[in-house]
Amino acid sequence: MAYSTSGIAGLAFAALTAVFLPVLVGSQWVLIFTSTACFALAAAGIGLMYARLNMVSLTQVGLMGVGGWVTLRMNHGLGLPFEFNLLAAGVVTAAFGMLLALPALRMRGLYLALITLMSAGGIEIVLSTFRFPNGGEGFWGVMPSVAAPFRRPVLAIEDGAYLRYAIVVSTLGMLLIELHRRGAPGRAWAMIRRSEAAAMASGVNVTLYKAWAFALSGLLAGLAGGLLAGSIGLLDAATFRAPESIMLFALAVVGGAGSWPGAVIAAILYRVLPALFNDWGLNPDLALVIFGAALLHAIMTAPEGIAGQIRAALPRWAK
């Protein structure tokens, strides 16, 4: 399988970022860029659903919370290596994604968006009520005192090394999307997007491939949430509020759904821009004004988002 120019550029970008970014920024920005890598992976899952199947899923940030919860619980409760905990988080959220696929078989458009948003709201309530595990006893694992230490991967104990680790995992997740896009699932998704009736007439199992897409998107969200848990060591339900899923979806459209640059741009806007405003002594909420203007611009003049405009300006970087 030949790699596209965009794919080679993506691998080069990930490699350069992993090598140089941790040594060029301060400790606070290392944590910010680590969370940016996590949200880029989650945004890639949103782009997968929207670009390949024209489906709006507004529960991605909520699923990140589920992935973070599973990672923390397994870390404190079982003491397994971080990679096992992260994989378990991805499997659990993939199962959640398949459950969300059930209404998608009959609903689409606004109704599907509302169903997934209600699911995100339910997740938010559960996480707010029972909180994230911090080393306590019982199923929920919550104790009122100081949280127990979180065990990071052996090769990524320090913050800079963990940023590199997060970049590598996010890159692997985006490569997984690319493998699907180039394989049988990608061809099936393309047919379903054009016409479900035509896809069924051609022998495509619409139910299977829709569930597949939801599961893959959920897997990426779970991995992103697990990585975020490893970065901070303790999560808060306020990070995974339902409106944040709406915001991340909007920024995925602004960045350019369905491409790795679009996911990266969405995550940078989501995490880095408010942090910059805070550093400059401005209200971080001013970023919302920019997000609104950027979304309006994307809808009216740039349907492929900022990434699409970059591709148009650099023809050699086309797929």
PDB file of C-alpha atoms in Angstrom:
ATOM      1  CA  MET A   1       0.000   0.000   0.000  1.00  0.00           C
ATOM      2  CA  ALA A   2       1.522   3.273  -1.066  1.00  0.00           C
ATOM      3  CA  TYR A   3       1.558   6.093   1.413  1.00  0.00           C
ATOM      4  CA  SER A   4      -0.010   9.364   0.328  1.00  0.00           C
ATOM      5  CA  THR A   5       1.948  12.567   0.485  1.00  0.00           C
ATOM      6  CA  SER A   6      -0.390  13.726   3.250  1.00  0.00           C
ATOM      7  CA  GLY A   7       0.350  10.564   5.241  1.00  0.00           C
ATOM      8  CA  ILE A   8       4.100  11.031   4.937  1.00  0.00           C
ATOM      9  CA  ALA A   9       3.711  14.659   5.976  1.00  0.00           C
ATOM     10  CA  GLY A  10       1.675  13.532   8.980  1.00  0.00           C
ATOM     11  CA  LEU A  11       4.295  11.061  10.136  1.00  0.00           C
ATOM     12  CA  ALA A  12       7.015  13.674   9.696  1.00  0.00           C
ATOM     13  CA  PHE A  13       4.964  16.228  11.626  1.00  0.00           C
ATOM     14  CA  ALA A  14       4.371  13.755  14.475  1.00  0.00           C
ATOM     15  CA  ALA A  15       8.058  12.806  14.607  1.00  0.00           C
ATOM     16  CA  LEU A  16       9.300  16.393  14.662  1.00  0.00           C
ATOM     17  CA  THR A  17       6.719  17.391  17.252  1.00  0.00           C
ATOM     18  CA  ALA A  18       7.571  14.464  19.504  1.00  0.00           C
ATOM     19  CA  VAL A  19      11.303  15.184  19.316  1.00  0.00           C
ATOM     20  CA  PHE A  20      11.401  18.951  19.656  1.00  0.00           C
ATOM     21  CA  LEU A  21       8.206  20.153  21.347  1.00  0.00           C
ATOM     22  CA  PRO A  22       8.954  18.819  24.875  1.00  0.00           C
ATOM     23  CA  VAL A  23      12.330  20.608  24.948  1.00  0.00           C
ATOM     24  CA  LEU A  24      11.087  23.898  23.495  1.00  0.00           C
ATOM     25  CA  VAL A  25       8.215  24.653  25.880  1.00  0.00           C
ATOM     26  CA  GLY A  26       7.930  25.014  29.643  1.00  0.00           C
ATOM     27  CA  SER A  27       6.417  22.494  32.033  1.00  0.00           C
ATOM     28  CA  GLN A  28       2.972  24.074  31.983  1.00  0.00           C
ATOM     29  CA  TRP A  29       2.859  24.036  28.201  1.00  0.00           C
ATOM     30  CA  VAL A  30       4.029  20.437  28.113  1.00  0.00           C
ATOM     31  CA  LEU A  31       0.821  19.492  29.962  1.00  0.00           C
ATOM     32  CA  ILE A  32      -1.274  21.677  27.652  1.00  0.00           C
ATOM     33  CA  PHE A  33       0.207  20.110  24.537  1.00  0.00           C
ATOM     34  CA  THR A  34      -0.264  16.646  26.030  1.00  0.00           C
ATOM     35  CA  SER A  35      -3.979  17.314  26.427  1.00  0.00           C
ATOM     36  CA  THR A  36      -3.945  18.756  22.894  1.00  0.00           C
ATOM     37  CA  ALA A  37      -2.653  15.424  21.581  1.00  0.00           C
ATOM     38  CA  CYS A  38      -5.415  13.642  23.495  1.00  0.00           C
ATOM     39  CA  PHE A  39      -8.179  15.844  22.109  1.00  0.00           C
ATOM     40  CA  ALA A  40      -6.722  15.564  18.596  1.00  0.00           C
ATOM     41  CA  LEU A  41      -7.314  11.816  18.807  1.00  0.00           C
ATOM     42  CA  ALA A  42     -10.887  12.371  19.996  1.00  0.00           C
ATOM     43  CA  ALA A  43     -11.485  14.929  17.224  1.00  0.00           C
ATOM     44  CA  ALA A  44     -10.237  12.387  14.688  1.00  0.00           C
ATOM     45  CA  GLY A  45     -13.021  10.060  15.852  1.00  0.00           C
ATOM     46  CA  ILE A  46     -15.585  12.820  15.328  1.00  0.00           C
ATOM     47  CA  GLY A  47     -14.199  13.488  11.854  1.00  0.00           C
ATOM     48  CA  LEU A  48     -14.439   9.789  11.033  1.00  0.00           C
ATOM     49  CA  MET A  49     -18.167   9.758  11.775  1.00  0.00           C
ATOM     50  CA  TYR A  50     -18.963  13.049  10.070  1.00  0.00           C
ATOM     51  CA  ALA A  51     -16.751  12.811   6.989  1.00  0.00           C
ATOM     52  CA  ARG A  52     -17.258   9.127   6.215  1.00  0.00           C
ATOM     53  CA  LEU A  53     -20.908   8.607   7.178  1.00  0.00           C
ATOM     54  CA  ASN A  54     -22.279  12.147   7.488  1.00  0.00           C
ATOM     55  CA  MET A  55     -23.315  11.361  11.067  1.00  0.00           C
ATOM     56  CA  VAL A  56     -23.146  13.851  13.925  1.00  0.00           C
ATOM     57  CA  SER A  57     -22.002  12.287  17.201  1.00  0.00           C
ATOM     58  CA  LEU A  58     -22.062  14.655  20.177  1.00  0.00           C
ATOM     59  CA  THR A  59     -20.880  12.258  22.837  1.00  0.00           C
ATOM     60  CA  GLN A  60     -17.155  12.044  22.083  1.00  0.00           C
ATOM     61  CA  VAL A  61     -15.962  14.064  25.081  1.00  0.00           C
ATOM     62  CA  GLY A  62     -18.296  12.073  27.331  1.00  0.00           C
ATOM     63  CA  LEU A  63     -16.747   8.851  26.052  1.00  0.00           C
ATOM     64  CA  MET A  64     -13.351  10.326  26.842  1.00  0.00           C
ATOM     65  CA  GLY A  65     -14.579  10.606  30.426  1.00  0.00           C
ATOM     66  CA  VAL A  66     -15.569   6.937  30.405  1.00  0.00           C
ATOM     67  CA  GLY A  67     -12.136   5.993  29.081  1.00  0.00           C
ATOM     68  CA  GLY A  68     -10.459   8.092  31.747  1.00  0.00           C
ATOM     69  CA  TRP A  69     -12.612   6.523  34.459  1.00  0.00           C
ATOM     70  CA  VAL A  70     -11.740   2.974  33.344  1.00  0.00           C
ATOM     71  CA  THR A  71      -8.031   3.805  33.139  1.00  0.00           C
ATOM     72  CA  LEU A  72      -7.989   5.311  36.638  1.00  0.00           C
ATOM     73  CA  ARG A  73     -10.012   2.453  38.144  1.00  0.00           C
ATOM     74  CA  MET A  74      -7.788  -0.239  36.682  1.00  0.00           C
ATOM     75  CA  ASN A  75      -4.651   1.668  37.623  1.00  0.00           C
ATOM     76  CA  HIS A  76      -5.666   1.996  41.276  1.00  0.00           C
ATOM     77  CA  GLY A  77      -7.615  -1.242  41.597  1.00  0.00           C
ATOM     78  CA  LEU A  78      -5.551  -3.796  39.681  1.00  0.00           C
ATOM     79  CA  GLY A  79      -2.117  -2.235  39.333  1.00  0.00           C
ATOM     80  CA  LEU A  80      -1.692  -3.472  35.762  1.00  0.00           C
ATOM     81  CA  PRO A  81       0.756  -1.803  33.377  1.00  0.00           C
ATOM     82  CA  PHE A  82      -0.524   1.418  31.856  1.00  0.00           C
ATOM     83  CA  GLU A  83      -0.798  -0.074  28.364  1.00  0.00           C
ATOM     84  CA  PHE A  84      -3.258  -2.736  29.585  1.00  0.00           C
ATOM     85  CA  ASN A  85      -5.343  -0.103  31.364  1.00  0.00           C
ATOM     86  CA  LEU A  86      -5.370   2.083  28.262  1.00  0.00           C
ATOM     87  CA  LEU A  87      -6.383  -0.815  26.032  1.00  0.00           C
ATOM     88  CA  ALA A  88      -9.171  -1.754  28.441  1.00  0.00           C
ATOM     89  CA  ALA A  89     -10.441   1.829  28.340  1.00  0.00           C
ATOM     90  CA  GLY A  90     -10.534   1.680  24.546  1.00  0.00           C
ATOM     91  CA  VAL A  91     -12.411  -1.637  24.526  1.00  0.00           C
ATOM     92  CA  VAL A  92     -15.030  -0.392  27.011  1.00  0.00           C
ATOM     93  CA  THR A  93     -15.671   2.843  25.105  1.00  0.00           C
ATOM     94  CA  ALA A  94     -15.809   0.925  21.817  1.00  0.00           C
ATOM     95  CA  ALA A  95     -18.614  -1.128  23.385  1.00  0.00           C
ATOM     96  CA  PHE A  96     -20.337   2.108  24.421  1.00  0.00           C
ATOM     97  CA  GLY A  97     -19.944   3.317  20.857  1.00  0.00           C
ATOM     98  CA  MET A  98     -21.656   0.218  19.514  1.00  0.00           C
ATOM     99  CA  LEU A  99     -24.559   0.826  21.912  1.00  0.00           C
ATOM    100  CA  LEU A 100     -24.849   4.334  20.508  1.00  0.00           C
ATOM    101  CA  ALA A 101     -24.975   2.793  17.032  1.00  0.00           C
ATOM    102  CA  LEU A 102     -28.330   1.174  17.817  1.00  0.00           C
ATOM    103  CA  PRO A 103     -30.385   4.379  17.424  1.00  0.00           C
ATOM    104  CA  ALA A 104     -28.219   5.318  14.437  1.00  0.00           C
ATOM    105  CA  LEU A 105     -29.737   2.421  12.520  1.00  0.00           C
ATOM    106  CA  ARG A 106     -33.072   4.221  12.487  1.00  0.00           C
ATOM    107  CA  MET A 107     -32.198   7.861  13.154  1.00  0.00           C
ATOM    108  CA  ARG A 108     -29.914  10.366  11.489  1.00  0.00           C
ATOM    109  CA  GLY A 109     -29.413  14.093  11.249  1.00  0.00           C
ATOM    110  CA  LEU A 110     -30.873  16.163  14.063  1.00  0.00           C
ATOM    111  CA  TYR A 111     -32.457  13.198  15.852  1.00  0.00           C
ATOM    112  CA  LEU A 112     -29.190  11.273  16.003  1.00  0.00           C
ATOM    113  CA  ALA A 113     -27.378  14.377  17.251  1.00  0.00           C
ATOM    114  CA  LEU A 114     -29.957  14.794  20.018  1.00  0.00           C
ATOM    115  CA  ILE A 115     -29.710  11.138  21.052  1.00  0.00           C
ATOM    116  CA  THR A 116     -25.926  11.278  21.316  1.00  0.00           C
ATOM    117  CA  LEU A 117     -26.083  14.616  23.149  1.00  0.00           C
ATOM    118  CA  MET A 118     -28.501  13.130  25.685  1.00  0.00           C
ATOM    119  CA  SER A 119     -26.101  10.204  26.119  1.00  0.00           C
ATOM    120  CA  ALA A 120     -23.291  12.681  26.791  1.00  0.00           C
ATOM    121  CA  GLY A 121     -25.503  14.406  29.356  1.00  0.00           C
ATOM    122  CA  GLY A 122     -26.167  11.096  31.081  1.00  0.00           C
ATOM    123  CA  ILE A 123     -22.465  10.314  31.237  1.00  0.00           C
ATOM    124  CA  GLU A 124     -21.814  13.769  32.677  1.00  0.00           C
ATOM    125  CA  ILE A 125     -24.361  13.217  35.455  1.00  0.00           C
ATOM    126  CA  VAL A 126     -22.925   9.820  36.382  1.00  0.00           C
ATOM    127  CA  LEU A 127     -19.352  11.117  36.464  1.00  0.00           C
ATOM    128  CA  SER A 128     -20.381  14.181  38.491  1.00  0.00           C
ATOM    129  CA  THR A 129     -22.308  12.072  40.988  1.00  0.00           C
ATOM    130  CA  PHE A 130     -19.833   9.268  41.595  1.00  0.00           C
ATOM    131  CA  ARG A 131     -16.610  11.092  40.654  1.00  0.00           C
ATOM    132  CA  PHE A 132     -13.421   9.621  39.243  1.00  0.00           C
ATOM    133  CA  PRO A 133     -11.459   6.895  41.064  1.00  0.00           C
ATOM    134  CA  ASN A 134      -8.529   8.127  43.132  1.00  0.00           C
ATOM    135  CA  GLY A 135      -7.417   4.974  44.915  1.00  0.00           C
ATOM    136  CA  GLY A 136     -10.338   4.307  47.262  1.00  0.00           C
ATOM    137  CA  GLU A 137     -12.043   1.005  48.038  1.00  0.00           C
ATOM    138  CA  GLY A 138     -15.085  -0.450  46.335  1.00  0.00           C
ATOM    139  CA  PHE A 139     -16.281  -0.330  42.759  1.00  0.00           C
ATOM    140  CA  TRP A 140     -16.145   3.455  42.465  1.00  0.00           C
ATOM    141  CA  GLY A 141     -12.722   3.671  44.124  1.00  0.00           C
ATOM    142  CA  VAL A 142     -13.208   7.149  45.574  1.00  0.00           C
ATOM    143  CA  MET A 143     -11.688   8.272  48.857  1.00  0.00           C
ATOM    144  CA  PRO A 144     -12.027  11.687  50.487  1.00  0.00           C
ATOM    145  CA  SER A 145      -8.327  12.113  51.192  1.00  0.00           C
ATOM    146  CA  VAL A 146      -5.444  12.806  48.820  1.00  0.00           C
ATOM    147  CA  ALA A 147      -5.451  10.665  45.696  1.00  0.00           C
ATOM    148  CA  ALA A 148      -3.091   7.724  45.386  1.00  0.00           C
ATOM    149  CA  PRO A 149      -0.184   8.120  42.947  1.00  0.00           C
ATOM    150  CA  PHE A 150      -0.876   7.295  39.299  1.00  0.00           C
ATOM    151  CA  ARG A 151       1.524   4.910  37.565  1.00  0.00           C
ATOM    152  CA  ARG A 152       2.569   6.122  34.148  1.00  0.00           C
ATOM    153  CA  PRO A 153       4.294   3.980  31.509  1.00  0.00           C
ATOM    154  CA  VAL A 154       7.845   3.024  32.448  1.00  0.00           C
ATOM    155  CA  LEU A 155       9.237   4.859  29.414  1.00  0.00           C
ATOM    156  CA  ALA A 156       7.126   7.965  29.982  1.00  0.00           C
ATOM    157  CA  ILE A 157       7.281   8.864  33.652  1.00  0.00           C
ATOM    158  CA  GLU A 158       8.446  12.444  33.168  1.00  0.00           C
ATOM    159  CA  ASP A 159       6.074  14.998  31.631  1.00  0.00           C
ATOM    160  CA  GLY A 160       8.187  15.526  28.510  1.00  0.00           C
ATOM    161  CA  ALA A 161       8.433  11.804  27.853  1.00  0.00           C
ATOM    162  CA  TYR A 162       4.723  11.411  28.426  1.00  0.00           C
ATOM    163  CA  LEU A 163       4.004  14.115  25.841  1.00  0.00           C
ATOM    164  CA  ARG A 164       5.994  12.075  23.331  1.00  0.00           C
ATOM    165  CA  TYR A 165       4.074   8.974  24.393  1.00  0.00           C
ATOM    166  CA  ALA A 166       0.738  10.741  23.847  1.00  0.00           C
ATOM    167  CA  ILE A 167       1.837  11.943  20.396  1.00  0.00           C
ATOM    168  CA  VAL A 168       2.827   8.400  19.411  1.00  0.00           C
ATOM    169  CA  VAL A 169      -0.474   6.895  20.572  1.00  0.00           C
ATOM    170  CA  SER A 170      -2.474   9.637  18.843  1.00  0.00           C
ATOM    171  CA  THR A 171      -0.508   9.073  15.634  1.00  0.00           C
ATOM    172  CA  LEU A 172      -1.189   5.337  15.795  1.00  0.00           C
ATOM    173  CA  GLY A 173      -4.886   6.065  16.272  1.00  0.00           C
ATOM    174  CA  MET A 174      -4.950   8.263  13.187  1.00  0.00           C
ATOM    175  CA  LEU A 175      -3.075   5.608  11.215  1.00  0.00           C
ATOM    176  CA  LEU A 176      -5.777   3.150  12.274  1.00  0.00           C
ATOM    177  CA  ILE A 177      -8.384   5.472  10.774  1.00  0.00           C
ATOM    178  CA  GLU A 178      -6.347   5.714   7.580  1.00  0.00           C
ATOM    179  CA  LEU A 179      -6.099   1.917   7.307  1.00  0.00           C
ATOM    180  CA  HIS A 180      -9.869   1.683   7.624  1.00  0.00           C
ATOM    181  CA  ARG A 181     -10.382   4.431   5.061  1.00  0.00           C
ATOM    182  CA  ARG A 182      -8.230   2.627   2.517  1.00  0.00           C
ATOM    183  CA  GLY A 183      -9.761  -0.792   3.215  1.00  0.00           C
ATOM    184  CA  ALA A 184     -13.160  -2.455   2.904  1.00  0.00           C
ATOM    185  CA  PRO A 185     -14.744  -0.376   5.718  1.00  0.00           C
ATOM    186  CA  GLY A 186     -13.783   2.854   3.952  1.00  0.00           C
ATOM    187  CA  ARG A 187     -15.340   1.704   0.685  1.00  0.00           C
ATOM    188  CA  ALA A 188     -18.488   0.604   2.504  1.00  0.00           C
ATOM    189  CA  TRP A 189     -18.734   3.904   4.395  1.00  0.00           C
ATOM    190  CA  ALA A 190     -18.382   5.825   1.138  1.00  0.00           C
ATOM    191  CA  MET A 191     -21.277   3.911  -0.410  1.00  0.00           C
ATOM    192  CA  ILE A 192     -23.439   4.349   2.695  1.00  0.00           C
ATOM    193  CA  ARG A 193     -22.752   8.081   2.709  1.00  0.00           C
ATOM    194  CA  ARG A 194     -23.909   8.390  -0.904  1.00  0.00           C
ATOM    195  CA  SER A 195     -27.014   6.220  -0.503  1.00  0.00           C
ATOM    196  CA  GLU A 196     -27.914   3.595   2.068  1.00  0.00           C
ATOM    197  CA  ALA A 197     -30.391   2.001  -0.308  1.00  0.00           C
ATOM    198  CA  ALA A 198     -27.771   1.694  -3.042  1.00  0.00           C
ATOM    199  CA  ALA A 199     -25.266   0.312  -0.537  1.00  0.00           C
ATOM    200  CA  MET A 200     -27.728  -2.346   0.609  1.00  0.00           C
ATOM    201  CA  ALA A 201     -28.530  -3.229  -3.007  1.00  0.00           C
ATOM    202  CA  SER A 202     -24.800  -3.692  -3.603  1.00  0.00           C
ATOM    203  CA  GLY A 203     -24.569  -6.162  -0.743  1.00  0.00           C
ATOM    204  CA  VAL A 204     -23.076  -3.831   1.877  1.00  0.00           C
ATOM    205  CA  ASN A 205     -24.065  -4.728   5.439  1.00  0.00           C
ATOM    206  CA  VAL A 206     -25.135  -1.228   6.497  1.00  0.00           C
ATOM    207  CA  THR A 207     -25.824  -2.259  10.092  1.00  0.00           C
ATOM    208  CA  LEU A 208     -22.391  -3.801  10.518  1.00  0.00           C
ATOM    209  CA  TYR A 209     -20.432  -0.916   9.047  1.00  0.00           C
ATOM    210  CA  LYS A 210     -22.347   1.754  10.949  1.00  0.00           C
ATOM    211  CA  ALA A 211     -21.716  -0.100  14.202  1.00  0.00           C
ATOM    212  CA  TRP A 212     -18.087  -0.516  13.146  1.00  0.00           C
ATOM    213  CA  ALA A 213     -17.670   3.236  12.703  1.00  0.00           C
ATOM    214  CA  PHE A 214     -19.270   4.009  16.055  1.00  0.00           C
ATOM    215  CA  ALA A 215     -17.076   1.413  17.768  1.00  0.00           C
ATOM    216  CA  LEU A 216     -13.903   2.779  16.168  1.00  0.00           C
ATOM    217  CA  SER A 217     -14.838   6.337  17.134  1.00  0.00           C
ATOM    218  CA  GLY A 218     -15.542   5.157  20.689  1.00  0.00           C
ATOM    219  CA  LEU A 219     -12.217   3.332  20.808  1.00  0.00           C
ATOM    220  CA  LEU A 220     -10.361   6.513  19.903  1.00  0.00           C
ATOM    221  CA  ALA A 221     -12.294   8.497  22.510  1.00  0.00           C
ATOM    222  CA  GLY A 222     -11.443   5.932  25.175  1.00  0.00           C
ATOM    223  CA  LEU A 223      -7.756   5.986  24.300  1.00  0.00           C
ATOM    224  CA  ALA A 224      -7.829   9.794  24.395  1.00  0.00           C
ATOM    225  CA  GLY A 225      -9.474   9.781  27.824  1.00  0.00           C
ATOM    226  CA  GLY A 226      -7.004   7.222  29.148  1.00  0.00           C
ATOM    227  CA  LEU A 227      -4.084   9.282  27.902  1.00  0.00           C
ATOM    228  CA  LEU A 228      -5.560  12.363  29.572  1.00  0.00           C
ATOM    229  CA  ALA A 229      -5.872  10.447  32.837  1.00  0.00           C
ATOM    230  CA  GLY A 230      -2.212   9.487  32.616  1.00  0.00           C
ATOM    231  CA  SER A 231      -1.215  13.092  31.999  1.00  0.00           C
ATOM    232  CA  ILE A 232      -3.018  14.565  35.001  1.00  0.00           C
ATOM    233  CA  GLY A 233      -3.312  11.569  37.322  1.00  0.00           C
ATOM    234  CA  LEU A 234      -6.769  12.664  38.493  1.00  0.00           C
ATOM    235  CA  LEU A 235      -9.717  13.784  36.393  1.00  0.00           C
ATOM    236  CA  ASP A 236     -12.661  16.054  37.096  1.00  0.00           C
ATOM    237  CA  ALA A 237     -16.169  15.673  35.695  1.00  0.00           C
ATOM    238  CA  ALA A 238     -16.171  19.342  34.650  1.00  0.00           C
ATOM    239  CA  THR A 239     -13.728  18.441  31.870  1.00  0.00           C
ATOM    240  CA  PHE A 240     -16.279  16.131  30.248  1.00  0.00           C
ATOM    241  CA  ARG A 241     -19.443  18.218  30.262  1.00  0.00           C
ATOM    242  CA  ALA A 242     -21.910  17.584  27.448  1.00  0.00           C
ATOM    243  CA  PRO A 243     -21.471  21.067  25.885  1.00  0.00           C
ATOM    244  CA  GLU A 244     -17.776  20.280  25.400  1.00  0.00           C
ATOM    245  CA  SER A 245     -18.744  17.563  22.930  1.00  0.00           C
ATOM    246  CA  ILE A 246     -20.667  20.157  20.918  1.00  0.00           C
ATOM    247  CA  MET A 247     -17.664  22.470  21.000  1.00  0.00           C
ATOM    248  CA  LEU A 248     -15.230  19.760  19.896  1.00  0.00           C
ATOM    249  CA  PHE A 249     -17.543  18.745  17.048  1.00  0.00           C
ATOM    250  CA  ALA A 250     -17.798  22.348  15.860  1.00  0.00           C
ATOM    251  CA  LEU A 251     -14.032  22.724  15.937  1.00  0.00           C
ATOM    252  CA  ALA A 252     -13.599  19.441  14.062  1.00  0.00           C
ATOM    253  CA  VAL A 253     -15.709  20.989  11.288  1.00  0.00           C
ATOM    254  CA  VAL A 254     -13.658  24.186  11.460  1.00  0.00           C
ATOM    255  CA  GLY A 255     -10.376  22.281  11.323  1.00  0.00           C
ATOM    256  CA  GLY A 256     -11.535  19.962   8.577  1.00  0.00           C
ATOM    257  CA  ALA A 257     -13.338  16.708   9.356  1.00  0.00           C
ATOM    258  CA  GLY A 258     -11.878  13.552   7.936  1.00  0.00           C
ATOM    259  CA  SER A 259      -8.182  14.461   7.832  1.00  0.00           C
ATOM    260  CA  TRP A 260      -5.369  14.363  10.376  1.00  0.00           C
ATOM    261  CA  PRO A 261      -4.519  18.077   9.955  1.00  0.00           C
ATOM    262  CA  GLY A 262      -8.148  18.935  10.668  1.00  0.00           C
ATOM    263  CA  ALA A 263      -8.095  16.954  13.919  1.00  0.00           C
ATOM    264  CA  VAL A 264      -4.832  18.593  14.992  1.00  0.00           C
ATOM    265  CA  ILE A 265      -6.122  22.074  14.163  1.00  0.00           C
ATOM    266  CA  ALA A 266      -9.331  21.396  16.094  1.00  0.00           C
ATOM    267  CA  ALA A 267      -7.383  20.306  19.170  1.00  0.00           C
ATOM    268  CA  ILE A 268      -5.053  23.306  18.966  1.00  0.00           C
ATOM    269  CA  LEU A 269      -8.011  25.661  18.816  1.00  0.00           C
ATOM    270  CA  TYR A 270      -9.725  23.828  21.654  1.00  0.00           C
ATOM    271  CA  ARG A 271      -6.790  23.682  24.083  1.00  0.00           C
ATOM    272  CA  VAL A 272      -3.959  25.977  23.006  1.00  0.00           C
ATOM    273  CA  LEU A 273      -5.857  29.119  22.015  1.00  0.00           C
ATOM    274  CA  PRO A 274      -7.643  29.579  25.394  1.00  0.00           C
ATOM    275  CA  ALA A 275      -4.337  28.918  27.176  1.00  0.00           C
ATOM    276  CA  LEU A 276      -2.661  31.611  25.084  1.00  0.00           C
ATOM    277  CA  PHE A 277      -5.392  34.093  25.966  1.00  0.00           C
ATOM    278  CA  ASN A 278      -4.923  33.233  29.632  1.00  0.00           C
ATOM    279  CA  ASP A 279      -1.157  33.821  29.341  1.00  0.00           C
ATOM    280  CA  TRP A 280      -1.793  37.177  27.704  1.00  0.00           C
ATOM    281  CA  GLY A 281      -4.024  38.244  30.575  1.00  0.00           C
ATOM    282  CA  LEU A 282      -7.208  37.978  28.518  1.00  0.00           C
ATOM    283  CA  ASN A 283     -10.392  36.106  29.313  1.00  0.00           C
ATOM    284  CA  PRO A 284     -10.039  32.579  27.828  1.00  0.00           C
ATOM    285  CA  ASP A 285     -13.744  32.668  26.946  1.00  0.00           C
ATOM    286  CA  LEU A 286     -12.868  35.154  24.210  1.00  0.00           C
ATOM    287  CA  ALA A 287     -11.818  32.092  22.244  1.00  0.00           C
ATOM    288  CA  LEU A 288     -15.513  31.261  21.891  1.00  0.00           C
ATOM    289  CA  VAL A 289     -15.974  34.388  19.787  1.00  0.00           C
ATOM    290  CA  ILE A 290     -13.215  33.236  17.438  1.00  0.00           C
ATOM    291  CA  PHE A 291     -14.670  29.728  17.346  1.00  0.00           C
ATOM    292  CA  GLY A 292     -18.067  31.090  16.325  1.00  0.00           C
ATOM    293  CA  ALA A 293     -16.611  33.235  13.565  1.00  0.00           C
ATOM    294  CA  ALA A 294     -14.460  30.342  12.339  1.00  0.00           C
ATOM    295  CA  LEU A 295     -17.447  27.986  12.251  1.00  0.00           C
ATOM    296  CA  LEU A 296     -19.471  30.514  10.257  1.00  0.00           C
ATOM    297  CA  HIS A 297     -16.549  30.889   7.842  1.00  0.00           C
ATOM    298  CA  ALA A 298     -16.231  27.116   7.474  1.00  0.00           C
ATOM    299  CA  ILE A 299     -19.942  26.630   6.777  1.00  0.00           C
ATOM    300  CA  MET A 300     -20.143  29.468   4.244  1.00  0.00           C
ATOM    301  CA  THR A 301     -16.838  29.350   2.371  1.00  0.00           C
ATOM    302  CA  ALA A 302     -14.693  26.415   3.526  1.00  0.00           C
ATOM    303  CA  PRO A 303     -16.679  23.149   3.740  1.00  0.00           C
ATOM    304  CA  GLU A 304     -13.429  21.200   4.123  1.00  0.00           C
ATOM    305  CA  GLY A 305     -12.268  23.480   6.922  1.00  0.00           C
ATOM    306  CA  ILE A 306      -8.890  25.059   7.492  1.00  0.00           C
ATOM    307  CA  ALA A 307      -7.136  21.846   6.459  1.00  0.00           C
ATOM    308  CA  GLY A 308      -8.939  21.957   3.110  1.00  0.00           C
ATOM    309  CA  GLN A 309      -7.814  25.518   2.551  1.00  0.00           C
ATOM    310  CA  ILE A 310      -4.227  24.517   3.309  1.00  0.00           C
ATOM    311  CA  ARG A 311      -4.439  21.638   0.829  1.00  0.00           C
ATOM    312  CA  ALA A 312      -5.770  24.015  -1.818  1.00  0.00           C
ATOM    313  CA  ALA A 313      -2.880  26.372  -1.184  1.00  0.00           C
ATOM    314  CA  LEU A 314      -0.323  23.539  -1.318  1.00  0.00           C
ATOM    315  CA  PRO A 315      -1.374  21.274  -4.230  1.00  0.00           C
ATOM    316  CA  ARG A 316       1.568  18.923  -3.735  1.00  0.00           C
ATOM    317  CA  TRP A 317       0.223  18.077  -0.293  1.00  0.00           C
ATOM    318  CA  ALA A 318      -3.037  16.741  -1.766  1.00  0.00           C
ATOM    319  CA  LYS A 319      -4.084  13.203  -1.123  1.00  0.00           C
TER     320      LYS A 319
END
